[in-house]
């Protein structure tokens, strides 16, 4: 140490100080890196802890989706939907030639019947409404009285069926097959339907694709349309349900269902030249037909015995009437407004009366008098509120059977 010069001593001190500082810095950095995370690492770890996936609790008895409801519905009701097939003996025509001139140059074709052949002539759809084999379909599906009818079930079984009744007024028919344990579809209530409500239609589309399913909504209620293409000619269908669920040829007579699997209508017609405009008869009409067949063995309609015009604001203005609703009893076509010896005549109704209520139901454009009468039963006594000479009066009429 004594031999070191002053300059060497200074350099040694500086070297020792540098090494000491370097070692101290390395130790300090090491301690900091081990003890405290960087801000970025801290944020990352916080995010990881907060966003750590949590197990979603299982909801017991979660309500099914609309798709699940429809799949379940179709599975449940399909065994009760059948194809209705008509068959009859069709003449077999053969062609032959005659020779008028004794040579083979001028052969004249002729035609003659050579026996008959059993052929399928039409098909539609129907559905069971009771376990003992009652089936509902459209009247036009079974309108050929000379044909024999059978139904084909969802599993391909063919069963002979008997036509019990054809509705003389509405496009409804009731059929019957043997048996007591058939799957059937419960009837709903068409009075509480809403536009926009989801519906399902099932039918034998095009007479070829059995139990075809289509889904849509109720597009309108209480429509009046004219159905053509029937052998009996055009037919007015009133108070029908409009739907955008596809209804194709062959679907006639099939059920229109709500999501609870209840029948709310019977598919009857579609609009030509348009897409997704179909029509169904309200199920309450079907229910009455079934009840009539069970009780009477036929479909019957009550009879009041009047001629009338429905009142609306235009009729009120034209005839200077005191109300803009109801049914004005009015003679037409040489016929009396109140038919002689009819239930209406026996009750005391007169020409010029305005029927305001029938059976406590208001008579208006949405509830026509004809529809209100049709809902009643033969023999039922109904209270009728009328307006006569500015005074409201109530009468009671006992409905009789309509002769058709």
Coordinates of C-alpha atoms in Angstrom, one line a residue, residues 8-375:
X8 CA -2.8 4.6 -8.4
X9 CA -4.6 5.1 -5.1
X10 CA -7.2 7.3 -6.6
X11 CA -7.9 4.9 -9.4
X12 CA -8.2 2.0 -7.0
X13 CA -10.8 3.9 -4.9
X14 CA -12.8 4.7 -8.0
X15 CA -12.8 1.0 -9.1
X16 CA -13.9 -0.2 -5.8
X17 CA -16.7 2.3 -5.7
X18 CA -17.9 1.3 -9.2
X19 CA -18.0 -2.4 -8.4
X20 CA -19.8 -1.7 -5.1
X21 CA -22.4 0.4 -6.9
X22 CA -22.9 -2.2 -9.6
X23 CA -23.4 -5.0 -7.2
X24 CA -25.8 -2.9 -5.1
X25 CA -27.9 -2.1 -8.2
X26 CA -28.1 -5.7 -9.3
X27 CA -29.3 -6.8 -5.9
X28 CA -31.9 -4.0 -5.7
X29 CA -33.4 -4.7 -9.1
X30 CA -33.6 -8.4 -8.3
X31 CA -35.5 -7.6 -5.0
X32 CA -37.9 -5.2 -6.7
X33 CA -38.7 -7.7 -9.6
X34 CA -39.5 -10.4 -7.0
X35 CA -41.5 -8.3 -4.6
X36 CA -43.7 -6.0 -6.8
X37 CA -45.3 -6.7 -10.2
X38 CA -45.1 -4.1 -12.9
X39 CA -48.3 -2.0 -13.5
X40 CA -49.0 -3.9 -16.7
X41 CA -48.7 -7.3 -15.0
X42 CA -50.9 -6.0 -12.1
X43 CA -53.7 -5.0 -14.5
X44 CA -53.4 -8.3 -16.3
X45 CA -53.8 -10.3 -13.2
X46 CA -56.7 -8.2 -11.9
X47 CA -58.5 -8.7 -15.3
X48 CA -57.8 -12.4 -15.1
X49 CA -59.3 -12.7 -11.7
X50 CA -62.4 -10.6 -12.5
X51 CA -63.1 -12.3 -15.8
X52 CA -62.5 -15.8 -14.6
X53 CA -65.4 -17.9 -16.0
X54 CA -68.2 -18.6 -13.6
X55 CA -70.3 -21.7 -13.9
X56 CA -73.8 -20.8 -15.1
X57 CA -76.4 -22.2 -12.7
X58 CA -78.7 -24.8 -14.2
X59 CA -82.3 -23.5 -14.4
X60 CA -84.6 -26.3 -13.3
X61 CA -87.8 -26.7 -15.4
X62 CA -86.8 -23.9 -17.9
X63 CA -89.7 -23.0 -20.2
X64 CA -89.4 -24.7 -23.6
X65 CA -88.6 -22.6 -26.6
X66 CA -91.1 -22.1 -29.4
X67 CA -89.2 -24.5 -31.6
X68 CA -89.3 -27.2 -28.8
X69 CA -93.0 -26.6 -28.4
X70 CA -93.7 -27.1 -32.1
X71 CA -91.5 -30.3 -32.3
X72 CA -93.3 -31.7 -29.3
X73 CA -96.7 -30.7 -30.6
X74 CA -96.1 -32.4 -34.0
X75 CA -94.9 -35.6 -32.4
X76 CA -98.0 -35.7 -30.1
X77 CA -100.7 -35.0 -32.7
X78 CA -99.3 -36.7 -35.9
X79 CA -100.8 -40.1 -35.0
X80 CA -104.3 -38.5 -35.0
X81 CA -103.9 -36.9 -38.4
X82 CA -105.0 -39.1 -41.4
X83 CA -105.2 -38.9 -45.2
X84 CA -108.7 -39.3 -46.5
X85 CA -108.8 -41.2 -49.8
X86 CA -111.7 -41.6 -52.2
X87 CA -111.9 -44.4 -54.7
X88 CA -114.5 -45.6 -57.1
X89 CA -115.0 -47.8 -60.2
X90 CA -113.9 -45.9 -63.3
X91 CA -114.9 -47.1 -66.8
X92 CA -112.0 -48.6 -68.8
X93 CA -112.1 -47.2 -72.3
X94 CA -110.4 -49.0 -75.2
X95 CA -109.8 -47.9 -78.7
X96 CA -110.6 -50.0 -81.8
X97 CA -110.9 -49.5 -85.5
X98 CA -113.6 -50.2 -88.1
X99 CA -113.1 -50.7 -91.8
X100 CA -116.0 -49.2 -93.8
X101 CA -114.5 -49.7 -97.3
X102 CA -113.2 -53.3 -97.1
X103 CA -109.5 -52.3 -97.2
X104 CA -106.9 -51.2 -94.7
X105 CA -106.4 -47.7 -96.0
X106 CA -109.4 -46.0 -94.3
X107 CA -109.6 -47.3 -90.7
X108 CA -111.9 -45.2 -88.5
X109 CA -111.1 -45.2 -84.7
X110 CA -113.9 -46.0 -82.3
X111 CA -114.1 -46.2 -78.5
X112 CA -115.9 -48.5 -76.2
X113 CA -116.0 -49.4 -72.5
X114 CA -114.2 -52.5 -71.5
X115 CA -115.2 -53.1 -67.9
X116 CA -114.3 -50.9 -64.9
X117 CA -111.2 -50.4 -62.8
X118 CA -111.0 -49.3 -59.2
X119 CA -109.0 -46.1 -58.9
X120 CA -108.2 -43.4 -56.4
X121 CA -110.0 -40.2 -57.5
X122 CA -109.1 -37.8 -54.7
X123 CA -107.4 -37.4 -51.4
X124 CA -107.5 -34.9 -48.5
X125 CA -106.8 -34.7 -44.8
X126 CA -108.8 -35.4 -41.6
X127 CA -108.1 -35.8 -37.9
X128 CA -109.6 -37.9 -35.0
X129 CA -111.6 -35.9 -32.5
X130 CA -112.5 -38.8 -30.2
X131 CA -111.0 -42.1 -29.1
X132 CA -114.0 -44.0 -30.5
X133 CA -113.1 -43.1 -34.1
X134 CA -114.9 -39.9 -35.0
X135 CA -113.0 -38.0 -37.7
X136 CA -113.5 -34.5 -39.0
X137 CA -112.7 -33.3 -42.5
X138 CA -114.1 -30.9 -45.1
X139 CA -117.3 -31.8 -46.9
X140 CA -115.7 -31.2 -50.3
X141 CA -113.2 -34.0 -49.5
X142 CA -116.0 -36.6 -49.3
X143 CA -118.7 -34.9 -51.4
X144 CA -118.9 -37.8 -54.0
X145 CA -121.7 -40.0 -52.6
X146 CA -120.9 -42.8 -55.0
X147 CA -117.3 -43.2 -53.9
X148 CA -115.9 -45.4 -51.2
X149 CA -113.6 -43.8 -48.6
X150 CA -110.7 -44.9 -46.5
X151 CA -108.2 -43.3 -44.2
X152 CA -104.4 -43.8 -44.1
X153 CA -102.9 -43.4 -40.7
X154 CA -99.5 -41.9 -40.0
X155 CA -98.0 -45.4 -39.8
X156 CA -99.3 -46.4 -43.2
X157 CA -102.3 -48.4 -42.1
X158 CA -105.4 -48.2 -44.4
X159 CA -108.8 -48.3 -42.7
X160 CA -112.3 -48.2 -44.2
X161 CA -114.3 -45.2 -43.1
X162 CA -118.0 -44.4 -43.1
X163 CA -119.3 -40.9 -43.8
X164 CA -121.8 -40.1 -41.0
X165 CA -122.8 -36.6 -42.0
X166 CA -122.1 -33.9 -44.5
X167 CA -122.8 -30.4 -43.3
X168 CA -125.5 -28.8 -45.6
X169 CA -124.3 -25.3 -44.9
X170 CA -120.6 -25.3 -44.0
X171 CA -117.7 -27.2 -45.5
X172 CA -117.6 -29.8 -42.7
X173 CA -118.1 -33.6 -42.7
X174 CA -117.9 -36.1 -39.9
X175 CA -116.6 -39.7 -40.5
X176 CA -116.3 -42.8 -38.4
X177 CA -113.9 -45.8 -38.2
X178 CA -114.2 -48.8 -35.9
X179 CA -112.3 -48.9 -32.7
X180 CA -112.2 -47.4 -29.2
X181 CA -108.6 -46.4 -28.6
X182 CA -107.6 -44.0 -31.4
X183 CA -105.3 -41.1 -30.7
X184 CA -107.2 -37.8 -31.0
X185 CA -106.6 -34.1 -30.8
X186 CA -108.6 -32.0 -28.3
X187 CA -110.7 -29.1 -29.6
X188 CA -109.7 -25.6 -28.5
X189 CA -111.8 -22.4 -28.5
X190 CA -111.7 -20.2 -31.5
X191 CA -113.4 -17.3 -29.8
X192 CA -110.3 -16.1 -28.0
X193 CA -107.8 -16.1 -30.9
X194 CA -105.5 -13.1 -31.6
X195 CA -103.9 -11.8 -34.8
X196 CA -100.2 -12.6 -34.7
X197 CA -100.7 -15.8 -32.7
X198 CA -98.4 -18.7 -33.8
X199 CA -100.2 -21.6 -35.4
X200 CA -99.3 -25.0 -37.0
X201 CA -101.0 -26.6 -39.9
X202 CA -100.7 -30.3 -40.7
X203 CA -102.0 -32.1 -43.8
X204 CA -101.6 -34.4 -46.8
X205 CA -100.0 -31.8 -49.0
X206 CA -100.7 -32.2 -52.8
X207 CA -102.3 -35.5 -51.9
X208 CA -98.8 -37.0 -51.8
X209 CA -96.7 -35.7 -48.9
X210 CA -98.5 -37.1 -45.8
X211 CA -98.5 -35.1 -42.5
X212 CA -96.7 -32.1 -44.0
X213 CA -96.1 -29.5 -41.3
X214 CA -96.1 -25.7 -41.8
X215 CA -95.9 -23.0 -39.2
X216 CA -97.2 -19.4 -39.4
X217 CA -99.3 -16.9 -37.6
X218 CA -103.0 -15.9 -37.6
X219 CA -103.1 -13.1 -40.2
X220 CA -106.7 -12.1 -39.8
X221 CA -110.0 -13.1 -38.2
X222 CA -113.7 -13.2 -39.3
X223 CA -112.9 -13.1 -43.0
X224 CA -115.5 -13.8 -45.7
X225 CA -114.2 -15.4 -48.8
X226 CA -115.7 -17.3 -51.8
X227 CA -114.2 -20.7 -52.4
X228 CA -114.3 -22.0 -55.9
X229 CA -113.2 -25.3 -57.5
X230 CA -116.0 -27.4 -55.8
X231 CA -118.2 -29.7 -57.8
X232 CA -121.2 -28.0 -56.2
X233 CA -120.0 -24.6 -57.4
X234 CA -118.6 -21.5 -55.5
X235 CA -119.3 -21.4 -51.8
X236 CA -119.2 -18.4 -49.4
X237 CA -117.2 -19.1 -46.3
X238 CA -117.8 -16.6 -43.5
X239 CA -116.1 -15.9 -40.2
X240 CA -113.0 -17.8 -41.3
X241 CA -109.5 -17.6 -39.9
X242 CA -106.7 -16.2 -42.2
X243 CA -103.2 -17.6 -41.8
X244 CA -99.9 -17.5 -43.5
X245 CA -99.1 -21.1 -42.6
X246 CA -98.9 -22.9 -45.9
X247 CA -102.1 -24.6 -46.9
X248 CA -101.7 -26.6 -50.1
X249 CA -104.1 -28.8 -52.2
X250 CA -104.6 -31.9 -50.1
X251 CA -104.4 -30.0 -46.8
X252 CA -108.1 -29.5 -46.9
X253 CA -109.7 -31.0 -43.7
X254 CA -106.5 -30.9 -41.7
X255 CA -106.1 -29.3 -38.3
X256 CA -104.9 -25.8 -37.6
X257 CA -103.4 -25.9 -34.1
X258 CA -102.3 -23.6 -31.4
X259 CA -99.0 -24.1 -29.5
X260 CA -100.8 -26.1 -26.8
X261 CA -101.7 -28.7 -29.4
X262 CA -105.4 -27.9 -29.5
X263 CA -107.4 -27.6 -32.7
X264 CA -108.5 -24.0 -33.3
X265 CA -109.5 -24.5 -37.0
X266 CA -110.0 -26.8 -39.9
X267 CA -108.1 -25.9 -43.0
X268 CA -110.4 -25.3 -45.9
X269 CA -109.1 -23.0 -48.7
X270 CA -106.1 -21.1 -50.0
X271 CA -105.9 -17.9 -52.2
X272 CA -105.0 -18.6 -55.8
X273 CA -102.3 -16.3 -57.2
X274 CA -101.0 -15.3 -53.8
X275 CA -98.4 -16.6 -51.4
X276 CA -99.2 -17.8 -47.8
X277 CA -102.8 -16.8 -47.7
X278 CA -104.8 -19.7 -46.4
X279 CA -108.1 -20.0 -44.6
X280 CA -109.6 -22.2 -41.8
X281 CA -113.0 -22.7 -40.4
X282 CA -113.2 -21.8 -36.7
X283 CA -113.2 -24.9 -34.5
X284 CA -116.3 -23.9 -32.7
X285 CA -118.2 -24.6 -35.9
X286 CA -116.6 -28.0 -35.9
X287 CA -117.5 -28.7 -32.3
X288 CA -121.2 -28.0 -33.0
X289 CA -121.2 -30.4 -36.0
X290 CA -119.6 -33.2 -33.9
X291 CA -122.1 -32.6 -31.0
X292 CA -125.0 -32.7 -33.5
X293 CA -123.8 -36.0 -35.0
X294 CA -123.4 -37.6 -31.5
X295 CA -126.9 -36.4 -30.4
X296 CA -128.9 -36.5 -33.6
X297 CA -126.9 -38.6 -36.0
X298 CA -126.8 -35.7 -38.4
X299 CA -125.8 -32.0 -38.6
X300 CA -128.8 -29.8 -38.0
X301 CA -129.3 -26.0 -38.0
X302 CA -131.8 -23.9 -36.1
X303 CA -134.4 -21.9 -37.9
X304 CA -135.9 -18.5 -36.9
X305 CA -137.8 -17.7 -40.1
X306 CA -136.9 -14.1 -41.0
X307 CA -135.5 -12.1 -43.8
X308 CA -133.2 -9.2 -42.9
X309 CA -130.4 -6.8 -43.9
X310 CA -127.4 -6.2 -41.6
X311 CA -127.2 -2.5 -40.6
X312 CA -124.0 -0.6 -40.9
X313 CA -123.4 3.2 -41.0
X314 CA -124.1 3.3 -44.8
X315 CA -127.4 1.4 -44.4
X316 CA -128.3 3.6 -41.4
X317 CA -127.8 6.8 -43.4
X318 CA -129.6 5.4 -46.5
X319 CA -132.7 4.3 -44.5
X320 CA -132.5 7.0 -41.8
X321 CA -132.4 4.5 -39.0
X322 CA -131.8 5.4 -35.4
X323 CA -128.9 2.9 -34.9
X324 CA -125.9 1.8 -37.0
X325 CA -125.9 -1.8 -35.9
X326 CA -128.3 -4.7 -35.7
X327 CA -130.5 -6.5 -38.3
X328 CA -133.5 -4.8 -40.0
X329 CA -136.3 -7.2 -40.7
X330 CA -137.2 -6.6 -44.4
X331 CA -139.2 -8.3 -47.1
X332 CA -137.2 -9.2 -50.2
X333 CA -137.7 -11.2 -53.4
X334 CA -141.4 -11.5 -52.9
X335 CA -140.8 -13.2 -49.5
X336 CA -142.2 -11.8 -46.2
X337 CA -139.9 -10.3 -43.6
X338 CA -141.3 -12.7 -41.0
X339 CA -142.3 -16.1 -42.5
X340 CA -145.7 -17.4 -41.6
X341 CA -145.9 -19.9 -38.7
X342 CA -142.2 -19.5 -38.1
X343 CA -140.6 -19.2 -34.6
X344 CA -140.2 -15.5 -35.3
X345 CA -143.9 -15.1 -36.1
X346 CA -144.9 -17.1 -33.1
X347 CA -142.7 -14.9 -30.9
X348 CA -144.3 -11.7 -32.2
X349 CA -141.6 -10.2 -34.4
X350 CA -142.7 -7.9 -37.2
X351 CA -141.4 -6.4 -40.4
X352 CA -139.5 -3.2 -39.7
X353 CA -138.2 -4.5 -36.3
X354 CA -134.5 -4.1 -35.7
X355 CA -132.9 -7.0 -33.8
X356 CA -130.3 -5.5 -31.5
X357 CA -129.3 -8.6 -29.5
X358 CA -129.8 -12.3 -30.0
X359 CA -129.3 -14.4 -27.0
X360 CA -127.6 -11.5 -25.1
X361 CA -125.1 -11.1 -27.9
X362 CA -124.9 -7.8 -29.8
X363 CA -125.8 -8.1 -33.5
X364 CA -123.2 -6.3 -35.7
X365 CA -120.8 -6.8 -38.6
X366 CA -118.5 -9.0 -36.5
X367 CA -121.3 -11.0 -35.0
X368 CA -123.9 -11.4 -37.8
X369 CA -127.4 -12.6 -37.0
X370 CA -126.9 -15.7 -39.2
X371 CA -123.8 -16.7 -37.3
X372 CA -125.5 -16.2 -33.9
X373 CA -128.5 -18.3 -34.9
X374 CA -126.2 -21.1 -36.2
X375 CA -124.5 -21.3 -32.8

